[in-house]
Short mmCIF file of the C-alpha atoms (twelve columns), coordinates in Angstrom:
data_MODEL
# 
_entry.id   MODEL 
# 
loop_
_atom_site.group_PDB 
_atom_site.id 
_atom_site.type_symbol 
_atom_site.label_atom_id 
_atom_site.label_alt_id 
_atom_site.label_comp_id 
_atom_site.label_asym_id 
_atom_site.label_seq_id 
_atom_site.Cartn_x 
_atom_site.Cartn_y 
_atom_site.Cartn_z 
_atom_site.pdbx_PDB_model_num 
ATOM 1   C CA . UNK A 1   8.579  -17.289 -1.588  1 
ATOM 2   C CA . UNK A 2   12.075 -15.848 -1.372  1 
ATOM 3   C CA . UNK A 3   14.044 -16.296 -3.941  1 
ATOM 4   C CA . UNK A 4   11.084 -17.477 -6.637  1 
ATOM 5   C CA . UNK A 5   11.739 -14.719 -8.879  1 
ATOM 6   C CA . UNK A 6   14.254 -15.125 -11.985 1 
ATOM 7   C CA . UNK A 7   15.655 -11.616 -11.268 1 
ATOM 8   C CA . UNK A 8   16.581 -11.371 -8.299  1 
ATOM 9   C CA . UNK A 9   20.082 -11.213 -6.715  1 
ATOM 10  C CA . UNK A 10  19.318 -11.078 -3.640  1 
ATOM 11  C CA . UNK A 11  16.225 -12.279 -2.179  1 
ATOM 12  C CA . UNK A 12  14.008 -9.555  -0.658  1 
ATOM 13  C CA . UNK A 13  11.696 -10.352 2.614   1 
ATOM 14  C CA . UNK A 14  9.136  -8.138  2.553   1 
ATOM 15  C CA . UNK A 15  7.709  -8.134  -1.000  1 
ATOM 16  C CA . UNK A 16  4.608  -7.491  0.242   1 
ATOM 17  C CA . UNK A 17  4.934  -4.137  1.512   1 
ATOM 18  C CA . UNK A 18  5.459  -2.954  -2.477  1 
ATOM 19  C CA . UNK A 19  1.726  -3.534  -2.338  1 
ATOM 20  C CA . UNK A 20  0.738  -2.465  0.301   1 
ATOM 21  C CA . UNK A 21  -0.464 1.531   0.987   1 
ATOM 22  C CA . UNK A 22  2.888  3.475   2.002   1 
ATOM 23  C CA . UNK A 23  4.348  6.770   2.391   1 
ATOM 24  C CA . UNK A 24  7.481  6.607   -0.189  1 
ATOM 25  C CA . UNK A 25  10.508 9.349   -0.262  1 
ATOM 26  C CA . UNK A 26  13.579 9.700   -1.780  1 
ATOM 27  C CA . UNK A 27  17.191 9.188   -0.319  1 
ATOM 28  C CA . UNK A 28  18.454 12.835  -1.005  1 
ATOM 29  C CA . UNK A 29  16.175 15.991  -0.873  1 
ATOM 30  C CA . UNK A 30  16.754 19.678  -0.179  1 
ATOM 31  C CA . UNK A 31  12.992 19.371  1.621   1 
ATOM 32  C CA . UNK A 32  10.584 16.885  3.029   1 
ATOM 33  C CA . UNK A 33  9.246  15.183  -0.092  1 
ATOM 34  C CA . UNK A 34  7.519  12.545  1.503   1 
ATOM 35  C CA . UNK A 35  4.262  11.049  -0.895  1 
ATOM 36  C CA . UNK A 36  1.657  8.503   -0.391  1 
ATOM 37  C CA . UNK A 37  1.443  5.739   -2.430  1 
ATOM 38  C CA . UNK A 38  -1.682 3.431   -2.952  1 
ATOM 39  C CA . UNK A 39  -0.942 2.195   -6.619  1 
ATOM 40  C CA . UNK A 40  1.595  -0.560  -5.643  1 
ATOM 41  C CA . UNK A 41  5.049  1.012   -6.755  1 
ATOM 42  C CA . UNK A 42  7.682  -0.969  -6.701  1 
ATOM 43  C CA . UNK A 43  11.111 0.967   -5.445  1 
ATOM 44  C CA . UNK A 44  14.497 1.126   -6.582  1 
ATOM 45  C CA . UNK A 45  17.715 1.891   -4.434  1 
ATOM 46  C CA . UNK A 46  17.272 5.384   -3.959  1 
ATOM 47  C CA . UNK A 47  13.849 5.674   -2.783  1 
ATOM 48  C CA . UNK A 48  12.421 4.245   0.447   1 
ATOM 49  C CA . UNK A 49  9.106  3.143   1.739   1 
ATOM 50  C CA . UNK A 50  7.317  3.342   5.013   1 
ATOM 51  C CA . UNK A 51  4.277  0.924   4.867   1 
ATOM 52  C CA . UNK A 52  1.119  2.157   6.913   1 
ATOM 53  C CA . UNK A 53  -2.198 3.065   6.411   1 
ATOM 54  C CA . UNK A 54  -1.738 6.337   8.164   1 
ATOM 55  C CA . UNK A 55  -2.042 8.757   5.830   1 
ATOM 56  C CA . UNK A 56  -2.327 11.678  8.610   1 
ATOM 57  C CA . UNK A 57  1.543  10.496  9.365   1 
ATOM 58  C CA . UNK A 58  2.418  11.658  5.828   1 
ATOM 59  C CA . UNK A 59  1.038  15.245  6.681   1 
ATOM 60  C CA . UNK A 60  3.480  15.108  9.912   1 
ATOM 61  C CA . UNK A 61  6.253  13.693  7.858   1 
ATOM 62  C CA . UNK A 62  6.177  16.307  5.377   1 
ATOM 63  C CA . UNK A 63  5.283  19.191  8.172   1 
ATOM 64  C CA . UNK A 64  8.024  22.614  8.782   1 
ATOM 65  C CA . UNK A 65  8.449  21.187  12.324  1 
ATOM 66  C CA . UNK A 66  9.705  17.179  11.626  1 
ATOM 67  C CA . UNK A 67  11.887 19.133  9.055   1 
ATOM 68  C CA . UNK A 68  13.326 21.516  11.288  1 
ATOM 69  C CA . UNK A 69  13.776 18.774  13.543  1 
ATOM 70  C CA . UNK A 70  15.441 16.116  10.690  1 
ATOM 71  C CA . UNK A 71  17.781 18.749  9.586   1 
ATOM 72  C CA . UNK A 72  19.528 19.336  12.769  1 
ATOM 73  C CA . UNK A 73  19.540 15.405  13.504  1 
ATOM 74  C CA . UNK A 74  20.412 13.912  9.689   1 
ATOM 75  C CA . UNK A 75  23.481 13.865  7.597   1 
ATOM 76  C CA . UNK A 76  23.507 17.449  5.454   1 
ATOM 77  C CA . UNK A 77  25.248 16.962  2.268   1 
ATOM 78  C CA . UNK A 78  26.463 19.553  -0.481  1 
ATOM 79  C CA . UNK A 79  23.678 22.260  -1.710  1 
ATOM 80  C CA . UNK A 80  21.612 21.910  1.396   1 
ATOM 81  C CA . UNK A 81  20.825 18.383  0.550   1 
ATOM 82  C CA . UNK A 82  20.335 15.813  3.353   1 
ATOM 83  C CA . UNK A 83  20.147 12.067  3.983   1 
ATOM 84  C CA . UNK A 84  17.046 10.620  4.192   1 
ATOM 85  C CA . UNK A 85  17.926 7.242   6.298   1 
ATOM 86  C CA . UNK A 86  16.383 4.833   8.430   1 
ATOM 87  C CA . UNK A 87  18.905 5.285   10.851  1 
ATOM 88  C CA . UNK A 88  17.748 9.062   11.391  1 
ATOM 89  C CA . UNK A 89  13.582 9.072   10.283  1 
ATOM 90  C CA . UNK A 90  13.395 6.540   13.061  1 
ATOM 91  C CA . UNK A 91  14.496 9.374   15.277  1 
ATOM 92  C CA . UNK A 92  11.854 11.714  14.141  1 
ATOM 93  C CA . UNK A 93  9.443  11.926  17.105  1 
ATOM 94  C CA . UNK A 94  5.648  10.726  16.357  1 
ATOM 95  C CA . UNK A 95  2.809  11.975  18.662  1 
ATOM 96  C CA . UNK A 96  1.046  9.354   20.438  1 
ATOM 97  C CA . UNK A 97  -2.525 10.402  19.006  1 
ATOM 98  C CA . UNK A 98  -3.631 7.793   16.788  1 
ATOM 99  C CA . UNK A 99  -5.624 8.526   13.619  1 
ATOM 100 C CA . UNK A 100 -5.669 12.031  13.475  1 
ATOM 101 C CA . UNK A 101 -8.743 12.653  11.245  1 
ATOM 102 C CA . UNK A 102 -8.336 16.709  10.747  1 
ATOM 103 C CA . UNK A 103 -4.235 15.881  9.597   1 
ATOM 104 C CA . UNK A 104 -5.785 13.356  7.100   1 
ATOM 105 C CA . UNK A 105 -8.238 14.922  5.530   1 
ATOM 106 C CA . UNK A 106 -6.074 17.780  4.708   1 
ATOM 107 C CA . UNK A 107 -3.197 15.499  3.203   1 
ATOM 108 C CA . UNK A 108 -6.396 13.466  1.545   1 
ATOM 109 C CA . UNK A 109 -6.871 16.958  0.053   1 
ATOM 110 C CA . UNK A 110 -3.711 17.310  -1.074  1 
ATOM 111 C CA . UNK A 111 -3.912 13.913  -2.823  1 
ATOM 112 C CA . UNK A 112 -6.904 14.803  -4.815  1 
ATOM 113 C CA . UNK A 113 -5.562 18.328  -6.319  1 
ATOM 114 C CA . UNK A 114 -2.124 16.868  -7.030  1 
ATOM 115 C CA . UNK A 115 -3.531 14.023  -8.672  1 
ATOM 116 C CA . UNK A 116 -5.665 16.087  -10.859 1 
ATOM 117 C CA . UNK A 117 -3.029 18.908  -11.440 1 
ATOM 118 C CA . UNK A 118 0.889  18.023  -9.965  1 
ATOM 119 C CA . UNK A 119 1.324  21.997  -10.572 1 
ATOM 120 C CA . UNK A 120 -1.059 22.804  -8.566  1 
ATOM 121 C CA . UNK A 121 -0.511 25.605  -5.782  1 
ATOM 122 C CA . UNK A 122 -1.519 23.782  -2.155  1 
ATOM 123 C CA . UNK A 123 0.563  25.998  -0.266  1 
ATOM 124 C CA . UNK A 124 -2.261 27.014  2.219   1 
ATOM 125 C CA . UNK A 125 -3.430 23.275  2.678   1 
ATOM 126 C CA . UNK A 126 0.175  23.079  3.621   1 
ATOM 127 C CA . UNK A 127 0.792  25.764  6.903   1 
ATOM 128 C CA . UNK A 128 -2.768 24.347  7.517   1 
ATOM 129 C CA . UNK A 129 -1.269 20.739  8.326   1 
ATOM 130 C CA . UNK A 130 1.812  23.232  9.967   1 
ATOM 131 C CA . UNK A 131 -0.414 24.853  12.144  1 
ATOM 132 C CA . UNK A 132 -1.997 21.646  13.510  1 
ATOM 133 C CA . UNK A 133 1.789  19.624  13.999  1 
ATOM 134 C CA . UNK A 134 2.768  22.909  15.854  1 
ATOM 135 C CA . UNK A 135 -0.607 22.191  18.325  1 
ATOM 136 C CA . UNK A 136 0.737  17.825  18.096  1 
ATOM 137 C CA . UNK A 137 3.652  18.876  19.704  1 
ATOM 138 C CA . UNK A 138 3.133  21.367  22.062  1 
ATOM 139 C CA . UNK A 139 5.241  24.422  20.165  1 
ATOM 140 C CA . UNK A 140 5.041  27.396  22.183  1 
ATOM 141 C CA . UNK A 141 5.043  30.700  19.723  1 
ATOM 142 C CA . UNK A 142 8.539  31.210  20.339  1 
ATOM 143 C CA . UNK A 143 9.429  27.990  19.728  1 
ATOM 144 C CA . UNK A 144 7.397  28.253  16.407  1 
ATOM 145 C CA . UNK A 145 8.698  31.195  15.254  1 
ATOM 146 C CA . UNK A 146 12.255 29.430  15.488  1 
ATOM 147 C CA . UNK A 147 11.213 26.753  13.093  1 
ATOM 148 C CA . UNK A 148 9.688  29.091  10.703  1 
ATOM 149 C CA . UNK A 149 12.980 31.437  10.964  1 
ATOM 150 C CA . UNK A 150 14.943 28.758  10.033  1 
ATOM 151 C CA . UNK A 151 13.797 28.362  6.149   1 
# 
């Protein structure tokens, strides 16, 4: 199939992913702005895609702790800005736990009041999903009240 479309200069490998469910997010941010995606975007060059089906991950991804922890491992640009790589998400560390069902149905949450209003304030579903990456990974309260001091 590579290489059967009339536009392309390049052929791409992995076509399939665009329609797949994935977790999408942009190649500069000042934040973790990390979304789910389950309508079949198609990206362009400065947006990236993760394809899975865990939608708990995009909680995690989009946590105070993974952020804490990709700032002080990625590239930090002008204005507080940083890289948002392969080369450094890969480093991010991931919990062995599986599906984690109380992570998921908070981001599922999430979803469903964004979707219906993107202004919407979801700032306590938010330190929720916090509270429960701070139990994924073992945070002491010290340790906790480091990442929080941080912002």
């Amino acid at each position: 199939d590579q290489g059967k479309y009339f536009w392309e200069l390049r052929s791409c490998a992995y076509y399939q992913e665009f329609e797949r469910p994935k977790i999408m997010y942009p190649d500069i941010a000042q934040g973790p702005e990390f979304t789910y995606d389950t309508d079949n975007y198609f990206l362009v060059n400065t947006l990236y895609l993760l394809p899975t089906d865990a939608k708990w991950l995009l909680g995690l991804l989009n946590s105070r702790v993974v952020f804490w922890f990709y700032s002080k491992t990625s590239v930090s640009i002008q204005g507080g800005f940083v890289r948002f790589f392969t080369q450094y998400i890969s480093q991010i560390p991931v919990p062995a736990t599986g599906t984690n069902k109380a992570l998921e149905t908070l981001v599922d949450n999430i979803l469903t009041v964004k979707r219906a209003n993107p202004a919407a304030d979801v700032f306590a579903m938010e330190r929720e999903i916090d509270q429960l990456v701070y139990k994924l990974y073992n945070l002491t309260d010290s340790e906790r009240e480091i990442i929080e001091g941080a912002e």
